[in-house]
Tab-separated table of C-alpha atoms and ligand atoms in Angstrom:
chain	number	residue	atom	x	y	z
A	1	VAL	CA	6.015	-43.947	-139.935
A	2	GLU	CA	4.368	-44.318	-136.442
A	3	VAL	CA	7.093	-46.450	-135.021
A	4	ASN	CA	9.749	-43.938	-136.320
A	5	LEU	CA	7.889	-41.103	-134.688
A	6	GLU	CA	7.600	-42.997	-131.397
A	7	GLU	CA	11.259	-43.711	-131.471
A	8	GLN	CA	12.096	-40.127	-132.075
A	9	PHE	CA	9.858	-39.049	-129.136
A	10	GLU	CA	11.503	-41.584	-126.769
A	11	ALA	CA	14.945	-40.672	-127.877
A	12	LYS	CA	14.133	-36.912	-127.141
A	13	VAL	CA	12.705	-37.631	-123.733
A	14	ALA	CA	15.812	-39.801	-122.923
A	15	LYS	CA	18.087	-36.920	-123.812
A	16	ASP	CA	15.993	-34.459	-121.905
A	17	ILE	CA	14.987	-32.532	-124.913
A	18	ARG	CA	11.621	-30.936	-124.047
A	19	ILE	CA	8.527	-31.944	-125.997
A	20	GLU	CA	6.724	-28.895	-127.389
A	21	PRO	CA	3.018	-28.467	-128.361
A	22	LYS	CA	3.401	-29.242	-132.253
A	23	ASP	CA	5.743	-32.154	-131.682
A	24	TRP	CA	4.336	-35.608	-132.336
A	25	MET	CA	3.603	-37.422	-129.049
A	26	PRO	CA	1.808	-40.648	-128.062
A	27	ASP	CA	-1.782	-40.199	-127.350
A	28	ALA	CA	-1.416	-41.606	-123.951
A	29	TYR	CA	1.284	-39.049	-123.065
A	30	ARG	CA	-1.053	-36.308	-124.205
A	31	LYS	CA	-3.856	-37.686	-122.106
A	32	THR	CA	-1.675	-38.151	-119.006
A	33	LEU	CA	-0.496	-34.511	-119.248
A	34	ILE	CA	-3.892	-33.222	-119.756
A	35	ARG	CA	-5.103	-35.090	-116.771
A	36	GLN	CA	-2.148	-33.960	-114.604
A	37	ILE	CA	-2.095	-30.365	-115.524
A	38	SER	CA	-5.760	-29.858	-115.479
A	39	GLN	CA	-5.962	-31.368	-111.960
A	40	HIS	CA	-3.124	-29.159	-110.970
A	41	ALA	CA	-4.831	-26.032	-112.502
A	42	HIS	CA	-8.173	-26.932	-110.547
A	43	SER	CA	-6.015	-27.397	-107.310
A	44	GLU	CA	-4.772	-23.859	-107.635
A	45	ILE	CA	-8.077	-22.415	-108.256
A	46	VAL	CA	-9.954	-24.314	-105.448
A	47	GLY	CA	-6.866	-23.707	-103.370
A	48	MET	CA	-7.810	-19.885	-103.320
A	49	LEU	CA	-10.902	-20.805	-101.180
A	50	PRO	CA	-9.678	-21.883	-97.822
A	51	GLU	CA	-7.371	-18.939	-97.674
A	52	GLY	CA	-9.662	-16.405	-99.301
A	53	ASN	CA	-12.029	-17.037	-96.310
A	54	TRP	CA	-9.427	-15.318	-94.107
A	55	ILE	CA	-8.561	-12.219	-96.114
A	56	THR	CA	-11.079	-10.079	-94.186
A	57	ARG	CA	-10.109	-11.543	-90.867
A	58	ALA	CA	-6.447	-11.342	-91.166
A	59	PRO	CA	-5.120	-9.582	-88.044
A	60	SER	CA	-3.621	-6.503	-89.552
A	61	LEU	CA	-3.617	-4.390	-92.759
A	62	LYS	CA	-0.251	-5.737	-93.644
A	63	ARG	CA	-1.299	-9.291	-93.199
A	64	LYS	CA	-4.411	-8.687	-95.247
A	65	ALA	CA	-2.311	-7.134	-98.157
A	66	ILE	CA	0.073	-10.144	-98.168
A	67	LEU	CA	-2.757	-12.784	-97.892
A	68	LEU	CA	-4.674	-10.917	-100.839
A	69	ALA	CA	-1.386	-11.016	-103.076
A	70	LYS	CA	-0.929	-14.646	-102.273
A	71	VAL	CA	-4.460	-15.676	-103.198
A	72	GLN	CA	-4.218	-13.758	-106.415
A	73	ASP	CA	-0.949	-15.436	-107.277
A	74	GLU	CA	-2.805	-18.837	-106.983
A	75	ALA	CA	-5.310	-17.406	-109.471
A	76	GLY	CA	-2.406	-16.767	-111.786
A	77	HIS	CA	-1.047	-20.110	-111.434
A	78	GLY	CA	-4.325	-21.726	-112.268
A	79	LEU	CA	-4.632	-19.713	-115.316
A	80	TYR	CA	-1.179	-20.463	-116.538
A	81	LEU	CA	-1.870	-24.148	-116.066
A	82	TYR	CA	-5.223	-24.085	-117.943
A	83	SER	CA	-3.306	-22.446	-120.877
A	84	ALA	CA	-0.596	-25.172	-120.631
A	85	ALA	CA	-3.391	-27.793	-120.819
A	86	GLU	CA	-4.871	-25.918	-123.813
A	87	THR	CA	-1.611	-26.298	-125.735
A	88	LEU	CA	-2.494	-30.106	-125.788
A	89	GLY	CA	-5.789	-29.624	-127.270
A	90	ALA	CA	-7.965	-29.425	-124.022
A	91	SER	CA	-10.785	-27.092	-124.001
A	92	ARG	CA	-11.018	-24.736	-121.125
A	93	ASP	CA	-14.847	-24.760	-120.936
A	94	GLN	CA	-14.658	-28.531	-120.798
A	95	MET	CA	-12.158	-28.527	-118.012
A	96	ILE	CA	-14.109	-25.987	-115.966
A	97	ALA	CA	-17.443	-27.942	-116.583
A	98	ASP	CA	-15.762	-31.182	-115.253
A	99	LEU	CA	-14.589	-29.359	-112.184
A	100	HIS	CA	-18.033	-27.981	-111.492
A	101	SER	CA	-19.799	-31.372	-112.124
A	102	GLY	CA	-17.400	-33.064	-109.707
A	103	LYS	CA	-15.972	-35.165	-112.378
A	104	ALA	CA	-12.390	-33.725	-112.307
A	105	LYS	CA	-9.961	-34.274	-109.371
A	106	TYR	CA	-8.144	-31.593	-107.509
A	107	SER	CA	-5.848	-31.712	-104.529
A	108	SER	CA	-7.399	-33.463	-101.405
A	109	ILE	CA	-5.844	-30.811	-99.262
A	110	PHE	CA	-8.133	-28.027	-100.108
A	111	ASN	CA	-11.198	-29.903	-98.795
A	112	TYR	CA	-10.192	-29.320	-95.127
A	113	PRO	CA	-11.564	-26.135	-93.246
A	114	THR	CA	-9.409	-23.314	-92.035
A	115	LEU	CA	-10.686	-23.001	-88.472
A	116	SER	CA	-8.108	-20.218	-87.051
A	117	TRP	CA	-5.630	-17.683	-88.192
A	118	ALA	CA	-2.883	-20.169	-87.288
A	119	ASP	CA	-4.221	-22.343	-90.158
A	120	ILE	CA	-3.190	-19.801	-92.696
A	121	GLY	CA	0.259	-19.994	-91.345
A	122	ALA	CA	0.172	-23.830	-91.335
A	123	ILE	CA	-1.023	-23.788	-94.961
A	124	GLY	CA	1.699	-21.519	-96.221
A	125	TRP	CA	4.268	-23.359	-94.346
A	126	LEU	CA	3.196	-27.028	-94.728
A	127	VAL	CA	0.936	-27.023	-97.875
A	128	ASP	CA	3.011	-24.562	-99.946
A	129	GLY	CA	5.997	-26.394	-98.654
A	130	ALA	CA	4.734	-29.629	-100.011
A	131	ALA	CA	3.774	-27.896	-103.209
A	132	ILE	CA	7.225	-26.579	-103.761
A	133	MET	CA	8.663	-30.130	-102.810
A	134	ASN	CA	6.488	-31.715	-105.685
A	135	GLN	CA	6.797	-28.819	-108.230
A	136	VAL	CA	10.432	-27.908	-108.207
A	137	PRO	CA	11.171	-31.140	-110.087
A	138	LEU	CA	8.443	-30.384	-112.464
A	139	CYS	CA	10.478	-27.537	-113.772
A	140	ARG	CA	12.461	-30.289	-115.466
A	141	THR	CA	9.219	-32.207	-116.683
A	142	SER	CA	9.490	-33.296	-120.293
A	143	TYR	CA	6.694	-31.047	-121.650
A	144	GLY	CA	7.921	-27.685	-122.348
A	145	PRO	CA	4.953	-25.342	-121.633
A	146	TYR	CA	4.360	-27.359	-118.329
A	147	ALA	CA	7.993	-26.908	-117.287
A	148	ARG	CA	8.301	-23.358	-118.134
A	149	ALA	CA	5.203	-22.501	-116.113
A	150	MET	CA	6.508	-24.177	-113.027
A	151	VAL	CA	9.500	-21.851	-112.902
A	152	ARG	CA	7.558	-18.810	-112.019
A	153	VAL	CA	5.040	-20.781	-110.100
A	154	CYS	CA	7.897	-22.166	-107.761
A	155	LYS	CA	9.162	-18.627	-107.164
A	156	GLU	CA	5.979	-17.445	-105.989
A	157	GLU	CA	5.375	-20.564	-103.864
A	158	SER	CA	8.679	-20.055	-102.172
A	159	PHE	CA	7.506	-16.555	-101.132
A	160	HIS	CA	4.199	-18.125	-100.018
A	161	GLN	CA	6.028	-20.757	-97.916
A	162	ARG	CA	8.030	-18.153	-96.212
A	163	GLN	CA	5.091	-15.910	-95.428
A	164	GLY	CA	3.532	-19.091	-93.796
A	165	PHE	CA	6.624	-19.884	-91.843
A	166	GLU	CA	6.764	-16.221	-90.606
A	167	ILE	CA	3.144	-16.427	-89.351
A	168	MET	CA	4.016	-19.592	-87.477
A	169	MET	CA	7.079	-18.070	-85.981
A	170	THR	CA	5.209	-14.862	-84.798
A	171	LEU	CA	2.524	-17.121	-83.142
A	172	CYS	CA	5.184	-19.505	-81.660
A	173	ASN	CA	7.135	-16.559	-80.055
A	174	GLY	CA	3.764	-14.844	-78.947
A	175	ALA	CA	1.497	-15.527	-76.003
A	176	PRO	CA	0.893	-19.167	-74.731
A	177	GLU	CA	-2.573	-19.060	-76.417
A	178	GLN	CA	-0.939	-18.223	-79.725
A	179	LYS	CA	1.678	-20.881	-79.378
A	180	LYS	CA	-1.321	-23.318	-78.593
A	181	MET	CA	-3.245	-22.160	-81.740
A	182	ALA	CA	-0.140	-22.855	-83.774
A	183	GLN	CA	0.264	-26.394	-82.501
A	184	GLU	CA	-3.425	-27.085	-83.027
A	185	ALA	CA	-3.093	-25.948	-86.694
A	186	PHE	CA	-0.086	-28.112	-87.013
A	187	ASN	CA	-1.994	-31.071	-85.710
A	188	ARG	CA	-4.756	-30.686	-88.116
A	189	TRP	CA	-2.729	-30.026	-91.243
A	190	TRP	CA	0.317	-32.272	-90.863
A	191	TRP	CA	-1.420	-35.655	-91.984
A	192	PRO	CA	-3.387	-34.217	-94.828
A	193	THR	CA	-0.273	-32.403	-96.048
A	194	LEU	CA	1.550	-35.823	-96.291
A	195	MET	CA	-1.562	-37.154	-98.341
A	196	MET	CA	-0.955	-34.416	-100.839
A	197	PHE	CA	1.870	-36.413	-102.419
A	198	GLY	CA	-0.583	-38.994	-103.491
A	199	PRO	CA	-0.997	-42.719	-102.768
A	200	LYS	CA	1.870	-44.942	-101.835
A	201	ASP	CA	4.066	-46.014	-104.871
A	202	GLU	CA	2.732	-49.515	-104.887
A	203	GLU	CA	-0.653	-48.082	-105.012
A	204	SER	CA	-0.113	-45.374	-107.563
A	205	PRO	CA	-1.365	-46.477	-110.984
A	206	ASN	CA	0.228	-43.539	-112.997
A	207	THR	CA	3.803	-43.197	-111.313
A	208	GLU	CA	5.634	-45.920	-113.320
A	209	GLN	CA	4.616	-44.673	-116.782
A	210	SER	CA	4.927	-40.966	-115.757
A	211	MET	CA	8.561	-41.601	-114.541
A	212	ARG	CA	9.382	-43.238	-117.799
A	213	TRP	CA	8.045	-40.276	-119.878
A	214	ARG	CA	9.784	-38.019	-117.384
A	215	ILE	CA	6.541	-36.148	-116.632
A	216	LYS	CA	7.243	-37.129	-112.826
A	217	ARG	CA	10.945	-36.970	-111.892
A	218	PHE	CA	10.430	-38.549	-108.462
A	219	THR	CA	7.851	-40.933	-107.069
A	220	ASN	CA	5.135	-40.122	-104.526
A	221	ASP	CA	6.886	-41.718	-101.617
A	222	GLU	CA	10.300	-40.169	-102.590
A	223	LEU	CA	8.847	-36.653	-102.399
A	224	ARG	CA	6.980	-37.401	-99.212
A	225	GLN	CA	10.101	-38.800	-97.458
A	226	ARG	CA	12.100	-35.688	-98.536
A	227	PHE	CA	9.267	-33.517	-97.178
A	228	VAL	CA	9.225	-35.132	-93.784
A	229	ASP	CA	12.990	-34.875	-93.548
A	230	MET	CA	12.827	-31.159	-94.408
A	231	MET	CA	10.029	-30.094	-92.132
A	232	VAL	CA	11.011	-32.027	-88.887
A	233	PRO	CA	13.927	-29.654	-88.116
A	234	GLN	CA	11.719	-26.635	-89.025
A	235	ALA	CA	9.091	-27.824	-86.488
A	236	GLU	CA	11.849	-28.200	-83.950
A	237	PHE	CA	12.989	-24.583	-84.555
A	238	LEU	CA	9.359	-23.517	-83.979
A	239	GLY	CA	9.259	-25.445	-80.858
A	240	LEU	CA	6.226	-27.551	-82.102
A	241	THR	CA	5.729	-31.159	-81.639
A	242	VAL	CA	5.109	-33.257	-84.915
A	243	PRO	CA	1.764	-34.961	-84.335
A	244	ASP	CA	3.180	-38.574	-84.957
A	245	LYS	CA	4.184	-40.777	-82.101
A	246	ASP	CA	6.027	-43.137	-84.475
A	247	LEU	CA	8.357	-40.438	-85.939
A	248	LYS	CA	11.904	-41.462	-85.501
A	249	TRP	CA	15.230	-40.798	-86.919
A	250	ASN	CA	16.667	-43.823	-88.968
A	251	GLU	CA	20.338	-43.623	-89.215
A	252	ALA	CA	20.546	-46.290	-91.779
A	253	LYS	CA	18.346	-44.539	-94.279
A	254	ASN	CA	19.616	-41.189	-93.284
A	255	GLY	CA	15.914	-39.801	-92.915
A	256	TYR	CA	12.865	-40.163	-90.519
A	257	ASP	CA	10.537	-43.107	-90.261
A	258	TYR	CA	7.029	-41.965	-89.951
A	259	GLY	CA	3.723	-43.285	-88.873
A	260	GLN	CA	0.852	-44.789	-90.980
A	261	ILE	CA	-1.010	-42.407	-93.186
A	262	ASP	CA	-4.776	-42.885	-92.917
A	263	TRP	CA	-5.473	-43.897	-96.673
A	264	ASP	CA	-9.146	-44.359	-95.917
A	265	GLU	CA	-9.413	-40.909	-95.125
A	266	PHE	CA	-7.239	-39.948	-98.284
A	267	TRP	CA	-9.665	-41.896	-100.717
A	268	SER	CA	-12.741	-40.654	-99.064
A	269	VAL	CA	-11.480	-37.128	-99.494
A	270	VAL	CA	-10.449	-37.754	-103.087
A	271	LYS	CA	-13.909	-39.429	-103.953
A	272	GLY	CA	-15.691	-36.261	-102.819
A	273	ASN	CA	-16.622	-36.868	-99.227
A	274	GLY	CA	-14.143	-34.813	-97.467
A	275	PRO	CA	-15.279	-32.149	-94.761
A	276	CYS	CA	-15.460	-29.210	-97.439
A	277	ASN	CA	-15.732	-30.948	-100.952
A	278	LYS	CA	-19.371	-30.088	-101.599
A	279	GLN	CA	-18.912	-26.510	-100.227
A	280	ARG	CA	-15.834	-25.892	-102.412
A	281	ILE	CA	-17.536	-26.904	-105.667
A	282	GLN	CA	-20.669	-24.940	-104.775
A	283	THR	CA	-18.495	-21.756	-104.142
A	284	ARG	CA	-16.876	-22.226	-107.562
A	285	VAL	CA	-20.152	-22.785	-109.408
A	286	LYS	CA	-21.772	-19.753	-107.756
A	287	ALA	CA	-18.615	-17.550	-108.612
A	288	ASP	CA	-18.923	-18.837	-112.238
A	289	GLN	CA	-22.667	-18.002	-112.451
A	290	GLU	CA	-22.268	-14.625	-110.778
A	291	GLY	CA	-19.485	-13.735	-113.228
A	292	ALA	CA	-21.361	-14.639	-116.249
A	293	TRP	CA	-22.539	-11.193	-116.951
A	294	VAL	CA	-19.024	-9.879	-116.908
A	295	ARG	CA	-17.894	-12.238	-119.484
A	296	GLU	CA	-20.952	-11.566	-121.591
A	297	ALA	CA	-20.328	-7.883	-121.463
A	298	ALA	CA	-16.553	-8.194	-122.291
A	299	LEU	CA	-17.567	-10.170	-125.263
A	300	ALA	CA	-20.199	-7.777	-126.405
A	301	HIS	CA	-17.684	-4.857	-125.961
A	302	ALA	CA	-15.092	-6.511	-127.977
A	303	GLU	CA	-17.501	-7.325	-130.640
A	304	LYS	CA	-18.682	-3.864	-130.807
A	305	ARG	CA	-15.218	-2.386	-131.074
A	306	ALA	CA	-14.468	-4.915	-133.865
A	307	GLN	CA	-17.562	-3.805	-135.638
A	308	ARG	CA	-16.488	-0.066	-135.321
A	309	GLU	CA	-13.046	-1.024	-136.689
A	310	ARG	CA	-14.448	-2.766	-139.749
A	311	GLN	CA	-16.673	0.324	-140.562
B	401	LIG	N1	-5.484	-35.327	-104.072
B	401	LIG	C1	-6.518	-35.674	-104.977
B	401	LIG	N2	-6.185	-36.693	-105.883
B	401	LIG	C2	-5.067	-37.274	-105.910
B	401	LIG	C3	-4.038	-36.909	-105.010
B	401	LIG	C4	-4.404	-35.939	-104.041
B	401	LIG	N3	-3.537	-35.511	-102.967
B	401	LIG	N4	-2.901	-37.681	-105.141
B	401	LIG	C5	-3.274	-38.419	-106.174
B	401	LIG	N5	-4.440	-38.205	-106.561
B	401	LIG	C6	-5.211	-38.902	-107.588
B	401	LIG	C7	-4.458	-38.843	-108.990
B	401	LIG	O1	-4.817	-37.618	-109.720
B	401	LIG	C8	-4.855	-40.131	-109.547
B	401	LIG	O2	-6.210	-39.926	-110.084
B	401	LIG	P1	-6.605	-40.191	-111.635
B	401	LIG	O3	-5.845	-41.480	-112.137
B	401	LIG	O4	-8.160	-40.404	-111.716
B	401	LIG	O5	-6.231	-39.082	-112.477
B	401	LIG	C9	-5.049	-41.040	-108.493
B	401	LIG	O6	-5.122	-40.312	-107.325
B	401	LIG	C10	-3.882	-42.027	-108.377
B	401	LIG	O7	-2.668	-41.182	-108.128
B	401	LIG	P2	-1.268	-41.412	-108.775
B	401	LIG	O8	-1.293	-42.654	-109.788
B	401	LIG	O9	-0.238	-41.225	-107.934
B	401	LIG	O10	-1.348	-40.070	-109.709
B	401	LIG	P3	-0.120	-39.071	-110.407
B	401	LIG	O11	0.887	-39.964	-111.002
B	401	LIG	O12	-0.941	-38.069	-111.281
B	401	LIG	O13	0.450	-38.458	-109.054
B	401	LIG	C11	0.464	-36.228	-108.145
B	401	LIG	C12	-0.195	-37.511	-108.307
B	401	LIG	C13	1.805	-36.343	-107.233
B	401	LIG	C14	-0.454	-35.102	-107.346
B	401	LIG	C15	0.862	-35.684	-109.447
B	401	LIG	O14	-0.336	-35.569	-110.367
B	401	LIG	C16	1.430	-34.251	-109.524
B	401	LIG	O15	2.598	-34.098	-109.292
B	401	LIG	N6	0.574	-33.266	-109.899
B	401	LIG	C17	1.158	-31.861	-110.116
B	401	LIG	C18	1.111	-31.228	-108.810
B	401	LIG	C19	-0.227	-30.889	-108.262
B	401	LIG	O16	-1.291	-31.060	-108.811
B	401	LIG	N7	-0.219	-30.274	-107.122
B	401	LIG	C20	-1.570	-29.873	-106.555
B	401	LIG	C21	-1.453	-29.453	-105.117
B	401	LIG	S1	-0.402	-28.042	-104.886
B	401	LIG	C22	-1.062	-26.656	-105.204
B	401	LIG	O17	-1.850	-26.511	-105.876
B	401	LIG	C23	-0.781	-25.523	-104.329
């Protein structure tokens, strides 16, 4: 029976028919999805922190309102994704406990500090740009709930990316000091953004199987290359210099060659030793503790109402 089920599963995936929560699936497929979706959810939640830092300091009421909305969108994405992971049998309490204990991974990018207002522009432009590059293909991922969640997430991400680009454009068309701030933020965020796509294909243990299962539709290096090719003309439009002396157009491959990524830095951040890892986790744990009374009160209230209805 097992063989038959496995064949049916493989045939569905090959025909791009979505796998749904109650369908049979190999244990390893379920495990990989829980891993990727929960990491993705954690990234959305931790991703609120570097930008949340700037809500009170955004330079105008309009900028504050936009940033507030954006950070709230990220919370929504996180909740969607935790729900998608729950459809696979993962427990939300366990996922959150793993984030708080430092066991769970989340995107390396959110362990860097946001030093100036220009960093908020750079995050929207580059980090959300990379997120879209990675997530638009996930709208066609083989697991139904994950694919459907990605549709709305990508629409919101594309708004985020434009607001980031618009901040960069305003700074680049402003005073020389503002242009300088934009260039410095670009210098800080460019390389860590390239790392978001994950290790090189040869060093990515999960890519091959995830491509076969159509969880991933492109490899890490394919998406990274597309991202570089998309961003270089945008940087030129802004009048910014890509901080990579090896960046060069390659006619033969119809794309840019780019310099060496510092993989030691990448793994150090992934392992918990980036500039802000500890601070990020501490902030999450504190928020969870300080919100405990709200959850308890909500539960008590729901219980009281249920009791009243029973009477
Ligand atoms: N930061 C932290 N960890 C990473 C990163 C990164 N940038 N890139 C890869 N890793 C981890 C992987 O999670 C994996 O760890 P694990 O095996 O212990 O779970 C390990 O490094 C090896 O990497 P891969 O074999 O390449 O892993 P995978 O096939 O899962 O590819 C990728 C990584 C591309 C991030 C994939 O999981 C993915 O597309 N995820 C969904 C998108 C996402 O999570 N985006 C988060 C940032 S965008 C945002 O939230 C705004």
